[in-house]
Amino acid sequence: MKKVKAAVFASGTGTNFQAIMEKDNLFCEIVLLVCDKPGATVIEKAKGYGVQEFVFLPNSYSSKVEYERELLEKLREKDVEWIFLAGYMRIVGQTLLDAFEHRIVNIHPSMLPKFPGKDAFLQAFQAGVNKTGVTVHFVDTGIDTGPIIAQQEINIYPDDTLETLEERIHRVEHQLYPQVINQLIANEKE
Ligand code: GRF
């Protein structure tokens, strides 16, 4: 059976990208990695998996509209139907949102709407709460505000350090995101 094609957008280490690539029986084919940070580790990971990458420098374009138009061209060339953000540190603009309505998904390391934005696990750690979590949601114009698809709660223990918490959050992310991706694609086929 032919698999639906998808792109991952990432800016950093790419452990979530890796978890998606390593998922047994992923229901889509990742045909493109889009990265806005030349030198990011995720680019090497994409090369290792033989996934074509498109690396761009946002500052070399006059506007978000301009670079997103170029991204759109690349995505269309590759027949991409889904975009999965995995640590993509930019706000997605209207150009991509209009072209991929309800087809851009993000993973965020907190129980949204709690702790949106950057360093969500640090925010939770510093707030002294005993629970946080992971959220997978559709992307809209806001920062981590789109409709929630799935969430998983995570305990914060008194002896946790930022590192142990981060590790626990990542473990949950790496399991949850590929699962939710498959679920979204399966739902569409029903
Ligand atoms: C993850 O914690 C994800 O939830 C957030 O950015 C981080 C990316 O990590 N959006 P990695 O690059 O996948 O390791």
XYZ file of N, CA, C and O and ligand atoms in Angstrom:
774
model
N 0.847 -1.201 0.000
C 0.000 0.000 0.000
C 0.887 1.258 0.000
O 1.878 1.301 0.723
N 0.499 2.232 -0.816
C 1.294 3.455 -0.872
C 1.061 4.306 0.373
O -0.079 4.498 0.789
N 2.161 4.785 0.937
C 2.024 5.565 2.162
C 1.860 7.042 1.849
O 2.464 7.558 0.904
N 1.084 7.714 2.686
C 0.929 9.154 2.580
C 2.286 9.791 2.937
O 3.055 9.251 3.728
N 2.580 10.922 2.319
C 3.893 11.548 2.529
C 3.811 12.697 3.536
O 2.834 13.432 3.562
N 4.866 12.797 4.321
C 4.885 13.812 5.373
C 6.260 14.452 5.469
O 7.261 13.878 5.038
N 6.275 15.656 6.066
C 7.545 16.345 6.335
C 7.657 16.584 7.830
O 6.646 16.768 8.513
N 8.875 16.561 8.328
C 9.134 16.961 9.712
C 9.865 18.300 9.661
O 10.777 18.482 8.851
N 9.432 19.237 10.513
C 10.112 20.518 10.661
C 10.807 20.504 12.029
O 10.156 20.239 13.043
N 12.092 20.801 12.052
C 12.822 20.778 13.327
C 13.955 21.789 13.295
O 14.447 22.156 12.225
N 14.375 22.218 14.487
C 15.452 23.212 14.577
C 16.633 22.733 15.405
O 17.630 23.440 15.512
N 16.488 21.570 16.068
C 17.508 21.238 17.070
C 18.101 19.858 16.986
O 18.587 19.415 15.940
N 18.009 19.157 18.097
C 18.668 17.860 18.246
C 17.995 16.780 17.412
O 18.656 15.869 16.910
N 16.695 16.831 17.363
C 15.983 15.879 16.510
C 15.740 14.519 17.130
O 15.600 13.528 16.408
N 15.629 14.461 18.466
C 15.326 13.142 19.050
C 13.903 12.718 18.700
O 13.633 11.529 18.545
N 12.991 13.662 18.564
C 11.629 13.297 18.156
C 11.590 12.880 16.688
O 10.873 11.947 16.325
N 12.356 13.571 15.868
C 12.478 13.161 14.463
C 12.948 11.707 14.408
O 12.399 10.874 13.681
N 13.961 11.421 15.205
C 14.523 10.059 15.244
C 13.471 9.046 15.698
O 13.352 7.966 15.113
N 12.702 9.404 16.721
C 11.668 8.484 17.221
C 10.621 8.212 16.133
O 10.147 7.081 15.992
N 10.306 9.227 15.356
C 9.338 9.033 14.255
C 9.934 8.084 13.216
O 9.298 7.143 12.759
N 11.205 8.326 12.877
C 11.863 7.484 11.873
C 12.003 6.031 12.337
O 11.991 5.121 11.529
N 12.164 5.853 13.634
C 12.401 4.504 14.181
C 11.117 3.742 14.485
O 11.167 2.579 14.876
N 9.981 4.405 14.349
C 8.710 3.740 14.677
C 8.471 2.561 13.723
O 8.543 2.710 12.503
N 8.171 1.413 14.309
C 7.818 0.250 13.497
C 6.488 0.526 12.837
O 5.553 0.950 13.510
N 6.416 0.277 11.554
C 5.157 0.434 10.840
C 4.566 1.839 10.965
O 3.402 2.007 11.344
N 5.378 2.838 10.666
C 4.860 4.209 10.604
C 3.959 4.292 9.378
O 4.329 3.820 8.303
N 2.777 4.896 9.540
C 1.806 4.889 8.441
C 2.085 5.953 7.371
O 1.302 6.106 6.454
N 3.145 6.738 7.547
C 3.475 7.714 6.504
C 4.955 7.594 6.167
O 5.726 6.992 6.913
N 5.302 8.190 5.052
C 6.719 8.210 4.669
C 7.238 9.628 4.889
O 6.639 10.595 4.381
N 8.311 9.754 5.656
C 8.891 11.084 5.873
C 9.808 11.369 4.680
O 10.859 10.741 4.522
N 9.379 12.304 3.840
C 10.116 12.542 2.597
C 10.968 13.814 2.660
O 11.747 14.076 1.757
N 10.782 14.601 3.720
C 11.524 15.857 3.785
C 11.710 16.300 5.236
O 10.772 16.222 6.035
N 12.926 16.756 5.534
C 13.166 17.446 6.809
C 13.370 18.914 6.478
O 14.214 19.258 5.646
N 12.613 19.777 7.120
C 12.788 21.220 6.953
C 13.435 21.744 8.226
O 12.969 21.460 9.334
N 14.532 22.466 8.059
C 15.278 22.958 9.226
C 15.705 24.407 8.984
O 16.210 24.746 7.918
N 15.496 25.239 9.997
C 15.828 26.666 9.880
C 17.159 26.992 10.556
O 17.487 28.158 10.728
N 17.910 25.973 10.953
C 19.181 26.211 11.668
C 20.300 25.406 11.033
O 20.499 24.231 11.391
N 21.055 26.021 10.117
C 22.191 25.290 9.553
C 23.084 24.816 10.700
O 23.309 25.548 11.650
N 23.519 23.583 10.636
C 24.379 23.058 11.712
C 23.618 22.298 12.784
O 24.248 21.677 13.653
N 22.302 22.326 12.761
C 21.531 21.595 13.776
C 21.777 20.087 13.637
O 21.903 19.571 12.516
N 21.832 19.414 14.766
C 22.110 17.966 14.772
C 21.088 17.170 13.970
O 21.405 16.126 13.392
N 19.858 17.655 13.941
C 18.804 16.922 13.227
C 19.147 16.748 11.737
O 18.722 15.772 11.115
N 19.943 17.636 11.196
C 20.289 17.542 9.763
C 21.130 16.279 9.514
O 20.895 15.535 8.566
N 22.087 16.045 10.419
C 22.910 14.819 10.309
C 22.040 13.589 10.442
O 22.246 12.581 9.767
N 21.064 13.677 11.342
C 20.161 12.530 11.542
C 19.398 12.251 10.252
O 19.251 11.096 9.846
N 18.912 13.309 9.595
C 18.157 13.126 8.343
C 19.043 12.456 7.300
O 18.618 11.526 6.606
N 20.278 12.920 7.210
C 21.210 12.315 6.237
C 21.365 10.827 6.517
O 21.354 10.001 5.611
N 21.492 10.490 7.790
C 21.651 9.093 8.203
C 20.478 8.220 7.770
O 20.654 7.042 7.484
N 19.297 8.809 7.739
C 18.118 8.045 7.334
C 17.835 8.180 5.831
O 16.844 7.652 5.344
N 18.658 8.942 5.149
C 18.435 9.154 3.720
C 17.205 10.015 3.440
O 16.603 9.926 2.382
N 16.856 10.863 4.404
C 15.720 11.774 4.207
C 16.269 13.082 3.644
O 17.217 13.652 4.194
N 15.683 13.538 2.573
C 16.158 14.785 1.984
C 15.898 15.945 2.941
O 14.850 15.978 3.602
N 16.851 16.851 3.033
C 16.631 17.971 3.937
C 16.598 19.283 3.173
O 17.271 19.421 2.144
N 15.800 20.203 3.669
C 15.820 21.557 3.142
C 16.164 22.473 4.313
O 15.387 22.622 5.261
N 17.364 23.031 4.248
C 17.827 23.906 5.326
C 17.779 25.335 4.807
O 18.265 25.610 3.708
N 17.165 26.206 5.566
C 17.056 27.591 5.093
C 17.412 28.554 6.217
O 17.365 28.202 7.398
N 17.770 29.767 5.814
C 18.131 30.817 6.765
C 17.030 31.872 6.730
O 16.980 32.676 5.797
N 16.158 31.881 7.725
C 15.026 32.813 7.694
C 15.450 34.272 7.455
O 14.774 35.014 6.754
N 16.602 34.643 8.011
C 17.033 36.044 7.881
C 17.444 36.442 6.473
O 17.587 37.615 6.170
N 17.641 35.465 5.622
C 18.036 35.810 4.265
C 16.814 36.058 3.374
O 16.952 36.307 2.174
N 15.632 35.984 3.940
C 14.400 36.283 3.188
C 13.849 37.607 3.708
O 14.111 37.991 4.849
N 13.031 38.264 2.878
C 12.511 39.564 3.320
C 11.359 39.389 4.309
O 11.051 40.297 5.067
N 10.712 38.239 4.308
C 9.579 38.046 5.212
C 9.280 36.567 5.402
O 9.767 35.719 4.646
N 8.418 36.281 6.390
C 7.956 34.912 6.623
C 7.174 34.421 5.411
O 7.289 33.275 5.002
N 6.383 35.330 4.822
C 5.595 34.944 3.638
C 6.543 34.451 2.550
O 6.307 33.408 1.927
N 7.626 35.149 2.382
C 8.564 34.783 1.314
C 9.187 33.407 1.561
O 9.213 32.559 0.669
N 9.648 33.154 2.790
C 10.289 31.833 2.972
C 9.256 30.717 3.024
O 9.500 29.609 2.566
N 8.067 31.035 3.540
C 7.052 29.962 3.587
C 6.559 29.620 2.173
O 6.191 28.480 1.910
N 6.575 30.601 1.275
C 6.208 30.286 -0.123
C 7.197 29.299 -0.712
O 6.826 28.383 -1.434
N 8.469 29.511 -0.383
C 9.475 28.587 -0.890
C 9.308 27.201 -0.252
O 9.414 26.171 -0.934
N 9.021 27.190 1.041
C 8.796 25.904 1.714
C 7.616 25.175 1.074
O 7.667 23.972 0.820
N 6.572 25.944 0.778
C 5.372 25.366 0.163
C 5.702 24.693 -1.167
O 5.228 23.596 -1.470
N 6.539 25.363 -1.939
C 6.969 24.786 -3.214
C 7.668 23.433 -2.990
O 7.367 22.459 -3.668
N 8.595 23.429 -2.026
C 9.333 22.178 -1.732
C 8.367 21.078 -1.278
O 8.509 19.923 -1.656
N 7.406 21.467 -0.451
C 6.464 20.483 0.090
C 5.587 19.932 -1.028
O 5.311 18.737 -1.084
N 5.194 20.805 -1.942
C 4.341 20.356 -3.056
C 5.101 19.472 -4.020
O 4.567 18.476 -4.510
N 6.360 19.846 -4.271
C 7.213 19.008 -5.149
C 7.259 17.571 -4.642
O 7.364 16.636 -5.403
N 7.201 17.433 -3.326
C 7.344 16.102 -2.716
C 5.992 15.487 -2.342
O 5.953 14.466 -1.646
N 4.909 16.128 -2.755
C 3.554 15.616 -2.455
C 3.302 15.426 -0.963
O 2.638 14.463 -0.542
N 3.824 16.334 -0.174
C 3.651 16.227 1.274
C 2.208 16.572 1.661
O 1.646 17.555 1.184
N 1.618 15.721 2.508
C 0.248 15.955 2.960
C 0.141 16.310 4.442
O -0.880 16.804 4.902
N 1.170 15.964 5.205
C 1.164 16.270 6.643
C 2.486 16.917 7.021
O 3.536 16.547 6.495
N 2.420 17.849 7.964
C 3.642 18.457 8.503
C 3.671 18.182 10.009
O 2.703 18.504 10.718
N 4.758 17.588 10.478
C 4.913 17.320 11.902
C 6.055 18.180 12.445
O 7.207 18.026 12.025
N 5.702 19.099 13.325
C 6.724 19.939 13.934
C 7.337 19.166 15.101
O 6.610 18.607 15.933
N 8.658 19.155 15.148
C 9.348 18.427 16.216
C 10.506 19.296 16.693
O 11.644 19.130 16.269
N 10.160 20.284 17.523
C 11.177 21.218 17.986
C 11.510 22.253 16.928
O 12.654 22.684 16.810
N 10.496 22.654 16.165
C 10.679 23.733 15.167
C 10.422 25.040 15.907
O 9.312 25.288 16.373
N 11.464 25.857 16.027
C 11.395 27.008 16.929
C 10.895 28.288 16.252
O 11.356 29.378 16.562
N 9.945 28.148 15.329
C 9.385 29.328 14.678
C 7.866 29.230 14.690
O 7.313 28.133 14.730
N 7.235 30.404 14.626
C 5.775 30.409 14.546
C 5.389 30.197 13.087
O 5.914 30.878 12.190
N 4.517 29.234 12.864
C 4.095 28.940 11.486
C 3.156 30.060 11.024
O 2.256 30.481 11.748
N 3.374 30.531 9.803
C 2.595 31.651 9.281
C 1.391 31.200 8.472
O 1.188 30.010 8.210
N 0.639 32.190 8.048
C -0.629 31.937 7.354
C -0.448 31.180 6.042
O -1.307 30.396 5.657
N 0.657 31.403 5.373
C 0.885 30.733 4.084
C 0.805 29.218 4.253
O 0.092 28.532 3.514
N 1.521 28.696 5.239
C 1.509 27.247 5.455
C 0.214 26.793 6.124
O -0.323 25.733 5.796
N -0.292 27.625 7.034
C -1.542 27.233 7.732
C -2.690 27.098 6.737
O -3.495 26.174 6.829
N -2.768 28.005 5.774
C -3.845 27.938 4.776
C -3.685 26.719 3.865
O -4.651 26.063 3.507
N -2.453 26.440 3.506
C -2.205 25.332 2.571
C -2.348 23.965 3.244
O -2.626 22.972 2.576
N -2.150 23.919 4.556
C -2.195 22.636 5.284
C -3.169 22.722 6.461
O -2.810 22.477 7.607
N -4.402 23.076 6.158
C -5.390 23.256 7.221
C -5.606 21.939 7.980
O -5.889 20.896 7.372
N -5.449 21.990 9.296
C -5.574 20.794 10.148
C -4.611 19.674 9.764
O -4.884 18.502 9.979
N -3.507 20.059 9.170
C -2.514 19.068 8.757
C -1.126 19.444 9.235
O -0.130 18.921 8.759
N -1.082 20.398 10.172
C 0.203 20.727 10.802
C 0.040 20.415 12.294
O -0.883 20.904 12.949
N 0.927 19.565 12.779
C 0.805 19.043 14.140
C 2.103 19.365 14.878
O 3.181 19.379 14.285
N 1.960 19.618 16.189
C 3.148 19.940 16.993
C 3.163 19.094 18.260
O 2.116 18.657 18.734
N 4.344 18.877 18.793
C 4.461 18.251 20.112
C 5.071 19.268 21.064
O 6.014 19.985 20.709
N 4.480 19.330 22.265
C 4.928 20.328 23.241
C 5.118 19.659 24.602
O 4.255 18.898 25.040
N 6.235 19.975 25.285
C 6.528 19.273 26.534
C 5.844 19.855 27.772
O 6.498 20.208 28.752
N 4.519 19.972 27.735
C 3.744 20.326 28.943
C 2.300 19.920 28.711
O 1.922 19.554 27.593
N 1.508 19.998 29.778
C 0.071 19.757 29.635
C -0.551 21.098 29.243
O -0.990 21.862 30.100
N -0.598 21.373 27.964
C -1.194 22.635 27.524
C -2.647 22.682 27.999
O -3.285 21.633 28.100
N -3.210 23.827 28.342
C -2.656 25.164 28.127
C -1.612 25.615 29.149
O -1.173 26.751 29.104
N -1.207 24.701 30.060
C -0.171 25.116 31.024
C 1.200 25.163 30.339
O 1.512 24.302 29.534
N 1.985 26.130 30.716
C 3.374 26.282 30.284
C 3.578 26.245 28.767
O 4.315 25.394 28.240
N 2.935 27.156 28.037
C 3.215 27.243 26.601
C 4.570 27.934 26.364
O 5.167 28.449 27.309
N 5.008 27.949 25.134
C 6.225 28.692 24.783
C 7.486 27.912 25.077
O 7.469 26.701 25.234
N 8.568 28.679 25.175
C 9.904 28.071 25.310
C 10.126 27.443 26.676
O 9.535 27.874 27.662
N 11.043 26.476 26.730
C 11.523 25.883 27.989
C 10.389 25.451 28.900
O 10.383 25.732 30.101
N 9.420 24.738 28.324
C 8.235 24.358 29.094
C 8.577 23.474 30.294
O 7.970 23.601 31.347
N 9.560 22.586 30.136
C 9.859 21.726 31.302
C 10.577 22.501 32.396
O 10.381 22.250 33.576
N 11.357 23.505 31.994
C 11.994 24.388 32.982
C 10.920 25.201 33.717
O 10.951 25.345 34.942
N 9.955 25.695 32.951
C 8.851 26.454 33.575
C 8.133 25.599 34.618
O 7.846 26.058 35.718
N 7.848 24.342 34.267
C 7.132 23.448 35.191
C 8.009 23.149 36.409
O 7.546 23.173 37.552
N 9.282 22.895 36.152
C 10.226 22.563 37.225
C 10.323 23.727 38.218
O 10.229 23.544 39.429
N 10.436 24.929 37.661
C 10.588 26.107 38.522
C 9.295 26.464 39.251
O 9.316 27.070 40.307
N 8.162 26.083 38.668
C 6.879 26.399 39.296
C 6.635 25.505 40.516
O 5.726 25.759 41.305
N 7.435 24.431 40.643
C 7.308 23.558 41.807
C 6.071 22.677 41.791
O 5.648 22.180 42.832
N 5.486 22.456 40.613
C 4.304 21.591 40.515
C 4.748 20.120 40.557
O 5.906 19.817 40.303
N 3.803 19.215 40.896
C 4.226 17.811 40.941
C 3.785 16.999 39.730
O 3.991 15.795 39.675
N 3.185 17.685 38.773
C 2.829 16.998 37.525
C 3.029 17.943 36.342
O 2.778 19.137 36.450
N 3.482 17.370 35.260
C 3.485 18.110 34.001
C 3.058 17.107 32.929
O 2.287 16.207 33.231
N 3.532 17.244 31.712
C 3.112 16.277 30.709
C 3.579 16.626 29.315
O 4.492 17.443 29.127
N 2.938 15.991 28.363
C 3.264 16.173 26.947
C 1.941 16.343 26.199
O 0.966 15.650 26.510
N 1.925 17.254 25.245
C 0.716 17.493 24.445
C 1.045 17.414 22.962
O 2.047 17.983 22.518
N 0.192 16.742 22.209
C 0.272 16.796 20.748
C -0.971 17.571 20.295
O -2.081 17.282 20.748
N -0.752 18.577 19.467
C -1.887 19.437 19.087
C -1.753 19.933 17.654
O -0.648 19.963 17.100
N -2.891 20.326 17.093
C -2.865 20.974 15.781
C -2.298 22.374 15.949
O -2.481 23.008 16.996
N -1.640 22.854 14.915
C -1.021 24.172 14.978
C -2.000 25.206 14.440
O -2.640 24.995 13.404
N -2.119 26.308 15.182
C -2.891 27.452 14.674
C -1.986 28.681 14.739
O -0.769 28.538 14.876
N -2.588 29.876 14.700
C -1.756 31.079 14.616
C -1.050 31.428 15.928
O -0.130 32.232 15.941
N -1.489 30.837 17.031
C -0.906 31.190 18.337
C 0.323 30.367 18.675
O 0.780 29.532 17.889
N 0.837 30.613 19.872
C 1.987 29.831 20.343
C 1.445 28.700 21.220
O 0.965 28.944 22.328
N 1.475 27.490 20.685
C 1.028 26.286 21.405
C -0.433 26.368 21.847
O -0.791 25.944 22.955
N -1.275 26.929 20.980
C -2.676 27.155 21.362
C -3.677 26.295 20.592
O -4.854 26.307 20.925
N -3.262 25.581 19.567
C -4.210 24.880 18.694
C -4.923 23.724 19.376
O -4.533 23.303 20.478
N -5.985 23.197 18.740
C -6.763 22.101 19.307
C -5.911 20.900 19.711
O -5.057 20.445 18.951
N -6.176 20.413 20.919
C -5.378 19.316 21.477
C -5.833 17.972 20.901
O -7.027 17.685 20.827
N -4.871 17.162 20.508
C -5.166 15.836 19.952
C -4.947 14.759 21.021
O -5.755 13.850 21.168
N -3.847 14.854 21.748
C -3.536 13.837 22.767
C -2.640 14.455 23.833
O -1.838 15.352 23.548
N -2.800 13.945 25.060
C -1.956 14.420 26.161
C -1.576 13.254 27.055
O -2.369 12.322 27.213
N -0.422 13.332 27.634
C -0.027 12.333 28.632
C 0.633 13.028 29.824
O 1.551 13.832 29.641
N 0.108 12.702 30.991
C 0.612 13.340 32.203
C 1.917 12.684 32.658
O 2.116 11.488 32.441
N 2.780 13.467 33.306
C 4.066 12.957 33.805
C 4.271 13.487 35.223
O 4.067 14.678 35.477
N 4.669 12.600 36.124
C 4.939 13.039 37.501
C 6.262 13.790 37.584
O 7.214 13.465 36.876
N 6.303 14.756 38.500
C 7.587 15.377 38.869
C 7.840 14.966 40.325
O 7.004 15.230 41.191
N 8.956 14.279 40.562
C 9.251 13.769 41.901
C 10.154 14.747 42.654
O 10.911 15.513 42.039
N 10.092 14.702 44.002
C 10.886 15.656 44.792
C 12.385 15.587 44.484
O 13.077 16.602 44.571
N 12.875 14.388 44.143
C 14.322 14.293 43.886
C 14.676 14.492 42.404
O 15.813 14.265 42.001
N 13.720 14.908 41.616
C 14.020 15.168 40.196
C 14.963 16.350 40.040
O 14.868 17.333 40.773
N 15.857 16.237 39.068
C 16.619 17.402 38.635
C 16.021 17.783 37.277
O 15.229 17.012 36.715
N 16.430 18.905 36.771
C 15.944 19.313 35.458
C 16.267 18.234 34.424
O 15.453 17.927 33.547
N 17.444 17.627 34.602
C 17.887 16.606 33.643
C 17.015 15.353 33.704
O 16.627 14.819 32.673
N 16.722 14.888 34.920
C 15.919 13.656 35.018
C 14.503 13.918 34.516
O 13.893 13.065 33.878
N 13.995 15.111 34.787
C 12.648 15.447 34.307
C 12.628 15.509 32.779
O 11.748 14.954 32.123
N 13.633 16.175 32.244
C 13.708 16.317 30.788
C 13.767 14.937 30.114
O 13.099 14.677 29.114
N 14.556 14.065 30.725
C 14.707 12.715 30.181
C 13.365 11.971 30.189
O 12.986 11.318 29.212
N 12.625 12.120 31.296
C 11.320 11.434 31.409
C 10.346 11.995 30.367
O 9.592 11.261 29.739
N 10.372 13.314 30.205
C 9.476 13.953 29.228
C 9.806 13.461 27.821
O 8.925 13.092 27.047
N 11.089 13.426 27.511
C 11.494 12.969 26.175
C 11.055 11.531 25.917
O 10.602 11.212 24.834
N 11.200 10.686 26.951
C 10.800 9.279 26.767
C 9.324 9.182 26.385
O 8.945 8.428 25.490
N 8.511 9.982 27.061
C 7.066 9.973 26.759
C 6.821 10.540 25.359
O 6.054 9.981 24.572
N 7.498 11.636 25.046
C 7.331 12.232 23.708
C 7.628 11.221 22.608
O 6.878 11.110 21.634
N 8.736 10.515 22.803
C 9.202 9.611 21.734
C 8.244 8.454 21.500
O 8.214 7.872 20.429
N 7.482 8.136 22.526
C 6.491 7.077 22.378
C 5.178 7.651 21.826
O 4.566 7.085 20.928
N 4.786 8.784 22.401
C 3.464 9.342 22.076
C 3.376 9.888 20.641
O 2.385 9.649 19.938
N 4.385 10.628 20.217
C 4.253 11.341 18.934
C 4.060 10.376 17.757
O 3.098 10.517 17.003
N 4.931 9.363 17.604
C 4.718 8.445 16.469
C 3.378 7.726 16.540
O 2.731 7.512 15.515
N 2.941 7.429 17.765
C 1.630 6.770 17.940
C 0.496 7.667 17.448
O -0.402 7.220 16.736
N 0.562 8.923 17.838
C -0.497 9.880 17.454
C -0.470 10.111 15.938
O -1.516 10.216 15.298
N 0.713 10.165 15.373
C 0.847 10.330 13.923
C 0.120 9.188 13.215
O -0.690 9.405 12.305
N 0.374 7.971 13.652
C -0.304 6.822 13.035
C -1.810 6.905 13.218
O -2.580 6.607 12.297
N -2.224 7.337 14.393
C -3.659 7.446 14.675
C -4.325 8.462 13.742
O -5.397 8.202 13.190
N -3.670 9.591 13.548
C -4.235 10.642 12.680
C -4.403 10.114 11.253
O -5.430 10.348 10.607
N -3.402 9.396 10.797
C -3.446 8.888 9.425
C -4.487 7.769 9.318
O -5.248 7.709 8.351
N -4.558 6.928 10.342
C -5.541 5.844 10.332
C -6.971 6.417 10.342
O -7.840 5.956 9.623
N -7.195 7.437 11.154
C -8.531 8.052 11.251
C -8.988 8.584 9.910
O -10.162 8.493 9.553
N -8.036 9.128 9.178
C -8.374 9.726 7.899
C -8.823 8.673 6.893
O -9.627 8.936 6.007
N -8.283 7.473 7.042
C -8.589 6.408 6.068
C -9.936 5.761 6.331
O -10.455 5.036 5.504
N -10.489 5.970 7.525
C -11.736 5.268 7.883
C -12.914 5.747 7.072
O -12.981 6.899 6.691
C 10.741 18.615 22.373
O 10.739 18.663 23.780
C 9.432 19.074 21.807
O 8.345 18.781 22.632
C 9.615 20.570 21.728
O 10.952 20.719 21.336
C 11.726 19.619 21.805
C 12.484 19.067 20.628
O 13.416 18.107 21.012
N 8.669 21.157 20.828
P 14.170 17.224 19.934
O 14.889 18.170 18.978
O 13.151 16.397 19.223
O 15.137 16.395 20.704
